[in-house]
Amino acid sequence: MADDSERKSELTIESTGRTDGPLIELWTGSADATRSVGRSLGSLVRQATFIGLTGPLGSGKTCFAQGLGDGLGLTTGMKSPSYIIVAEYPGFLPVYHIDLYRIEHVREVLEFGWEEYLSLGAVLIVEWPERASELLPASIILVGFFHDTPSRRRLRIEARGVEESRIVRDLGRLLRAREYDVGSAESPGRSEASP
Ligand SMILES: Nc1ncnc2c1ncn2[C@@H]1O[C@H](COP(=O)(O)OP(=O)(O)OP(=O)(O)O)[C@@H](O)[C@H]1O
Ligand SMILES: [Mg+2]
């Protein structure tokens, strides 16, 4: 599929040998490639899962969340929830997209019902989870986004917890099985950083 081959050239998993463990580092060369990784991750989720997305403004968190929504089978496209803290999407599991950017004090997180959301048996996709760092669950998938060039992002995906680690390991397998460029390519981030 033309679309797939395009994505293939836009996604590089770092050749550190880390793709078998619950930690993956990769580069995406477009918003679509970032969405595609999110979609793959979403397709592996089978139960309530907390997915935190960290990184500066405009680094691709919402883009990735939209892919997650697709992978989770949501029929409604996910929008940026920035002006409302929580957006709910029905799916085979309920999905909540939460944006904590405007939270100034952890007290506000508790006030909007954080504990209840955690106990809903839902998939929680949380942008700016560091605003509630002391309230994060022990079992979690964290995706860090780093700007590289205007169109490239470095993603660091890590898991804590048994099911969360299974998901991230399977994601590494899934991306490799799609013959994304794994283990052979120079990392674009590094080669560019080199003089
Ligand atoms: N490789 C890439 N991956 C993701 N987004 C990219 C990439 N290249 C360019 N972009 C652009 O970067 C922007 C990312 O915006 P997005 O809303 O996803 O960021 P965000 O991290 O959610 O920001 P905020 O903290 O403001 O919510 C989009 O305009 C997207 O088109
Ligand atoms: Mg966002």
mmCIF file of C-alpha atoms and ligand atoms in Angstrom:
data_model
loop_
_atom_site.group_PDB
_atom_site.id
_atom_site.type_symbol
_atom_site.label_atom_id
_atom_site.label_comp_id
_atom_site.label_asym_id
_atom_site.label_seq_id
_atom_site.Cartn_x
_atom_site.Cartn_y
_atom_site.Cartn_z
ATOM 1 C CA MET A 1 0.000 0.000 0.000
ATOM 2 C CA ALA A 2 1.452 3.343 -0.999
ATOM 3 C CA ASP A 3 0.382 4.826 2.302
ATOM 4 C CA ASP A 4 2.289 2.165 4.238
ATOM 5 C CA SER A 5 5.481 2.481 2.262
ATOM 6 C CA GLU A 6 5.340 6.211 2.796
ATOM 7 C CA ARG A 7 5.001 5.717 6.527
ATOM 8 C CA LYS A 8 7.772 3.158 6.516
ATOM 9 C CA SER A 9 10.281 5.684 5.291
ATOM 10 C CA GLU A 10 9.051 8.169 7.856
ATOM 11 C CA LEU A 11 9.511 6.033 10.910
ATOM 12 C CA THR A 12 12.758 4.810 12.375
ATOM 13 C CA ILE A 13 13.075 2.771 15.528
ATOM 14 C CA GLU A 14 16.342 3.399 17.273
ATOM 15 C CA SER A 15 18.816 0.556 16.886
ATOM 16 C CA THR A 16 19.634 0.221 20.561
ATOM 17 C CA GLY A 17 18.244 -3.260 21.044
ATOM 18 C CA ARG A 18 15.547 -1.708 23.175
ATOM 19 C CA THR A 19 12.664 -2.633 20.935
ATOM 20 C CA ASP A 20 12.174 -5.990 22.696
ATOM 21 C CA GLY A 21 11.735 -4.475 26.131
ATOM 22 C CA PRO A 22 9.074 -2.233 27.577
ATOM 23 C CA LEU A 23 10.857 0.779 26.171
ATOM 24 C CA ILE A 24 10.866 1.894 22.566
ATOM 25 C CA GLU A 25 12.542 4.921 21.078
ATOM 26 C CA LEU A 26 11.682 5.971 17.589
ATOM 27 C CA TRP A 27 11.540 8.905 15.231
ATOM 28 C CA THR A 28 8.612 9.953 13.120
ATOM 29 C CA GLY A 29 8.994 12.156 10.084
ATOM 30 C CA SER A 30 5.428 13.429 9.836
ATOM 31 C CA ALA A 31 2.246 13.939 11.803
ATOM 32 C CA ASP A 32 0.778 10.943 9.949
ATOM 33 C CA ALA A 33 3.622 8.706 11.069
ATOM 34 C CA THR A 34 3.065 9.811 14.679
ATOM 35 C CA ARG A 35 -0.660 9.114 14.296
ATOM 36 C CA SER A 36 0.162 5.702 12.877
ATOM 37 C CA VAL A 37 2.296 4.738 15.894
ATOM 38 C CA GLY A 38 -0.539 5.908 18.165
ATOM 39 C CA ARG A 39 -3.006 3.819 16.163
ATOM 40 C CA SER A 40 -0.809 0.730 16.554
ATOM 41 C CA LEU A 41 -0.520 1.279 20.296
ATOM 42 C CA GLY A 42 -4.266 1.813 20.639
ATOM 43 C CA SER A 43 -4.991 -1.418 18.780
ATOM 44 C CA LEU A 44 -3.084 -3.386 21.432
ATOM 45 C CA VAL A 45 -5.032 -2.090 24.427
ATOM 46 C CA ARG A 46 -7.495 -4.625 25.851
ATOM 47 C CA GLN A 47 -8.347 -3.231 29.258
ATOM 48 C CA ALA A 48 -8.346 -0.057 31.333
ATOM 49 C CA THR A 49 -4.996 1.612 30.712
ATOM 50 C CA PHE A 50 -3.444 4.924 31.665
ATOM 51 C CA ILE A 51 -1.456 6.487 28.839
ATOM 52 C CA GLY A 52 0.414 9.688 29.703
ATOM 53 C CA LEU A 53 1.733 11.921 26.917
ATOM 54 C CA THR A 54 4.536 14.279 27.881
ATOM 55 C CA GLY A 55 6.421 16.871 25.870
ATOM 56 C CA PRO A 56 6.398 20.552 24.999
ATOM 57 C CA LEU A 57 3.631 22.469 23.243
ATOM 58 C CA GLY A 58 3.168 21.350 19.658
ATOM 59 C CA SER A 59 5.336 18.254 20.043
ATOM 60 C CA GLY A 60 2.650 15.834 18.818
ATOM 61 C CA LYS A 61 0.738 14.643 21.888
ATOM 62 C CA THR A 62 -2.727 15.337 20.505
ATOM 63 C CA CYS A 63 -1.719 13.965 17.121
ATOM 64 C CA PHE A 64 -0.661 10.715 18.820
ATOM 65 C CA ALA A 65 -3.850 10.714 20.921
ATOM 66 C CA GLN A 66 -5.900 10.888 17.709
ATOM 67 C CA GLY A 67 -4.090 7.808 16.452
ATOM 68 C CA LEU A 68 -4.735 6.092 19.783
ATOM 69 C CA GLY A 69 -8.437 6.859 19.396
ATOM 70 C CA ASP A 70 -8.457 5.280 15.933
ATOM 71 C CA GLY A 71 -6.625 2.210 17.218
ATOM 72 C CA LEU A 72 -9.117 1.915 20.064
ATOM 73 C CA GLY A 73 -11.883 1.823 17.488
ATOM 74 C CA LEU A 74 -13.444 5.182 18.300
ATOM 75 C CA THR A 75 -15.805 6.328 15.612
ATOM 76 C CA THR A 76 -15.665 9.969 16.714
ATOM 77 C CA GLY A 77 -12.409 11.691 15.843
ATOM 78 C CA MET A 78 -10.544 13.026 18.824
ATOM 79 C CA LYS A 79 -10.032 16.763 19.069
ATOM 80 C CA SER A 80 -7.726 18.737 21.272
ATOM 81 C CA PRO A 81 -9.495 19.010 24.632
ATOM 82 C CA SER A 82 -7.448 22.060 25.631
ATOM 83 C CA TYR A 83 -10.328 24.295 26.659
ATOM 84 C CA ILE A 84 -12.202 21.604 28.501
ATOM 85 C CA ILE A 85 -10.149 19.393 30.726
ATOM 86 C CA VAL A 86 -11.833 16.099 29.886
ATOM 87 C CA ALA A 87 -13.470 14.760 26.719
ATOM 88 C CA GLU A 88 -15.239 11.400 26.796
ATOM 89 C CA TYR A 89 -15.457 9.014 23.848
ATOM 90 C CA PRO A 90 -17.517 5.817 23.857
ATOM 91 C CA GLY A 91 -15.784 2.708 22.562
ATOM 92 C CA PHE A 92 -15.435 -0.965 23.456
ATOM 93 C CA LEU A 93 -13.802 0.597 26.495
ATOM 94 C CA PRO A 94 -14.753 4.122 27.499
ATOM 95 C CA VAL A 95 -11.973 6.514 26.545
ATOM 96 C CA TYR A 96 -11.238 9.825 28.266
ATOM 97 C CA HIS A 97 -8.886 12.346 26.734
ATOM 98 C CA ILE A 98 -7.655 14.581 29.513
ATOM 99 C CA ASP A 99 -5.513 17.691 29.078
ATOM 100 C CA LEU A 100 -3.959 19.007 32.264
ATOM 101 C CA TYR A 101 -2.087 21.899 30.617
ATOM 102 C CA ARG A 102 -4.177 24.555 32.314
ATOM 103 C CA ILE A 103 -3.988 22.972 35.738
ATOM 104 C CA GLU A 104 -2.044 25.200 38.089
ATOM 105 C CA HIS A 105 -2.263 23.218 41.284
ATOM 106 C CA VAL A 106 -2.624 19.505 41.879
ATOM 107 C CA ARG A 107 -5.638 20.321 44.051
ATOM 108 C CA GLU A 108 -7.557 21.229 40.885
ATOM 109 C CA VAL A 109 -6.868 17.752 39.496
ATOM 110 C CA LEU A 110 -8.452 16.173 42.542
ATOM 111 C CA GLU A 111 -11.361 18.615 42.358
ATOM 112 C CA PHE A 112 -12.387 17.603 38.867
ATOM 113 C CA GLY A 113 -12.681 14.005 39.987
ATOM 114 C CA TRP A 114 -9.310 12.462 39.178
ATOM 115 C CA GLU A 115 -9.787 9.515 41.520
ATOM 116 C CA GLU A 116 -13.164 8.691 39.960
ATOM 117 C CA TYR A 117 -11.706 8.729 36.468
ATOM 118 C CA LEU A 118 -8.971 6.348 37.585
ATOM 119 C CA SER A 119 -11.549 3.927 38.928
ATOM 120 C CA LEU A 120 -13.834 3.895 35.869
ATOM 121 C CA GLY A 121 -12.194 0.968 34.090
ATOM 122 C CA ALA A 122 -11.515 3.300 31.175
ATOM 123 C CA VAL A 123 -8.628 4.131 28.911
ATOM 124 C CA LEU A 124 -7.266 7.459 30.117
ATOM 125 C CA ILE A 125 -5.174 9.391 27.626
ATOM 126 C CA VAL A 126 -3.610 12.234 29.555
ATOM 127 C CA GLU A 127 -1.656 15.164 28.127
ATOM 128 C CA TRP A 128 0.622 16.973 30.572
ATOM 129 C CA PRO A 129 0.407 14.171 33.195
ATOM 130 C CA GLU A 130 3.370 15.770 34.958
ATOM 131 C CA ARG A 131 0.882 18.342 36.313
ATOM 132 C CA ALA A 132 -0.403 15.474 38.481
ATOM 133 C CA SER A 133 2.875 13.622 38.941
ATOM 134 C CA GLU A 134 2.131 12.596 42.517
ATOM 135 C CA LEU A 135 -1.261 11.195 41.506
ATOM 136 C CA LEU A 136 -0.202 8.981 38.617
ATOM 137 C CA PRO A 137 -0.987 5.258 38.843
ATOM 138 C CA ALA A 138 1.875 2.784 39.322
ATOM 139 C CA SER A 139 0.921 0.925 36.146
ATOM 140 C CA ILE A 140 1.245 3.292 33.239
ATOM 141 C CA ILE A 141 2.394 3.785 29.673
ATOM 142 C CA LEU A 142 4.295 7.031 29.198
ATOM 143 C CA VAL A 143 5.064 8.472 25.808
ATOM 144 C CA GLY A 144 7.561 11.333 25.714
ATOM 145 C CA PHE A 145 7.712 13.610 22.668
ATOM 146 C CA PHE A 146 10.776 15.576 21.699
ATOM 147 C CA HIS A 147 11.059 18.129 18.934
ATOM 148 C CA ASP A 148 13.817 17.478 16.526
ATOM 149 C CA THR A 149 13.138 19.347 13.304
ATOM 150 C CA PRO A 150 9.835 20.982 12.278
ATOM 151 C CA SER A 151 8.555 17.683 10.895
ATOM 152 C CA ARG A 152 10.401 15.121 12.966
ATOM 153 C CA ARG A 153 9.698 13.997 16.489
ATOM 154 C CA ARG A 154 11.478 11.577 18.767
ATOM 155 C CA LEU A 155 9.115 9.377 20.748
ATOM 156 C CA ARG A 156 10.100 7.496 23.861
ATOM 157 C CA ILE A 157 7.505 4.923 24.864
ATOM 158 C CA GLU A 158 7.896 3.190 28.202
ATOM 159 C CA ALA A 159 5.760 0.996 30.387
ATOM 160 C CA ARG A 160 5.392 0.166 34.039
ATOM 161 C CA GLY A 161 3.120 -2.731 34.964
ATOM 162 C CA VAL A 162 2.588 -6.206 33.535
ATOM 163 C CA GLU A 163 -0.126 -5.523 30.965
ATOM 164 C CA GLU A 164 1.386 -2.154 30.057
ATOM 165 C CA SER A 165 4.755 -3.843 29.394
ATOM 166 C CA ARG A 166 3.015 -6.467 27.263
ATOM 167 C CA ILE A 167 1.453 -3.701 25.188
ATOM 168 C CA VAL A 168 4.733 -1.882 24.609
ATOM 169 C CA ARG A 169 6.603 -5.110 23.801
ATOM 170 C CA ASP A 170 3.883 -6.053 21.334
ATOM 171 C CA LEU A 171 4.082 -2.583 19.834
ATOM 172 C CA GLY A 172 7.792 -3.113 19.149
ATOM 173 C CA ARG A 173 6.968 -6.439 17.465
ATOM 174 C CA LEU A 174 4.112 -4.923 15.505
ATOM 175 C CA LEU A 175 6.210 -2.073 14.169
ATOM 176 C CA ARG A 176 8.988 -4.467 13.196
ATOM 177 C CA ALA A 177 6.556 -6.901 11.592
ATOM 178 C CA ARG A 178 5.406 -4.067 9.392
ATOM 179 C CA GLU A 179 9.001 -3.834 8.291
ATOM 180 C CA TYR A 180 9.536 -0.412 9.581
ATOM 181 C CA ASP A 181 13.172 0.421 9.368
ATOM 182 C CA VAL A 182 14.499 -1.241 12.515
ATOM 183 C CA GLY A 183 18.051 -1.753 13.541
ATOM 184 C CA SER A 184 19.723 -0.847 10.300
ATOM 185 C CA ALA A 185 19.210 2.835 9.768
ATOM 186 C CA GLU A 186 21.280 5.537 11.318
ATOM 187 C CA SER A 187 19.084 7.428 13.697
ATOM 188 C CA PRO A 188 18.210 10.680 11.947
ATOM 189 C CA GLY A 189 18.305 12.505 15.274
ATOM 190 C CA ARG A 190 21.842 11.410 15.952
ATOM 191 C CA SER A 191 23.257 11.889 12.515
ATOM 192 C CA GLU A 192 21.897 15.386 12.500
ATOM 193 C CA ALA A 193 23.276 16.082 15.920
ATOM 194 C CA SER A 194 26.726 14.973 14.740
ATOM 195 C CA PRO A 195 28.968 17.669 13.362
HETATM 196 N N1 LIG B 1 6.450 14.075 13.178
HETATM 197 C C1 LIG B 1 5.410 14.770 13.657
HETATM 198 N N2 LIG B 1 4.644 14.219 14.616
HETATM 199 C C2 LIG B 1 3.610 14.921 15.159
HETATM 200 N N3 LIG B 1 3.242 16.153 14.791
HETATM 201 C C3 LIG B 1 3.972 16.753 13.834
HETATM 202 C C4 LIG B 1 5.073 16.089 13.228
HETATM 203 N N4 LIG B 1 5.599 16.918 12.298
HETATM 204 C C5 LIG B 1 4.872 18.035 12.336
HETATM 205 N N5 LIG B 1 3.891 17.954 13.248
HETATM 206 C C6 LIG B 1 2.933 19.031 13.566
HETATM 207 O O1 LIG B 1 3.154 19.419 14.910
HETATM 208 C C7 LIG B 1 1.920 19.767 15.526
HETATM 209 C C8 LIG B 1 1.670 18.883 16.741
HETATM 210 O O2 LIG B 1 0.539 19.396 17.382
HETATM 211 P P1 LIG B 1 -0.190 18.680 18.580
HETATM 212 O O3 LIG B 1 -1.448 19.423 18.813
HETATM 213 O O4 LIG B 1 -0.273 17.217 18.349
HETATM 214 O O5 LIG B 1 0.841 18.976 19.761
HETATM 215 P P2 LIG B 1 0.634 18.816 21.320
HETATM 216 O O6 LIG B 1 1.883 18.178 21.825
HETATM 217 O O7 LIG B 1 -0.663 18.143 21.610
HETATM 218 O O8 LIG B 1 0.606 20.327 21.819
HETATM 219 P P3 LIG B 1 -0.139 20.961 23.114
HETATM 220 O O9 LIG B 1 0.797 20.794 24.281
HETATM 221 O O10 LIG B 1 -0.291 22.395 22.716
HETATM 222 O O11 LIG B 1 -1.450 20.263 23.324
HETATM 223 C C9 LIG B 1 0.832 19.567 14.469
HETATM 224 O O12 LIG B 1 0.595 20.799 13.853
HETATM 225 C C10 LIG B 1 1.475 18.577 13.495
HETATM 226 O O13 LIG B 1 0.980 18.697 12.178
HETATM 227 MG MG MG B 2 -2.370 18.709 22.722
#
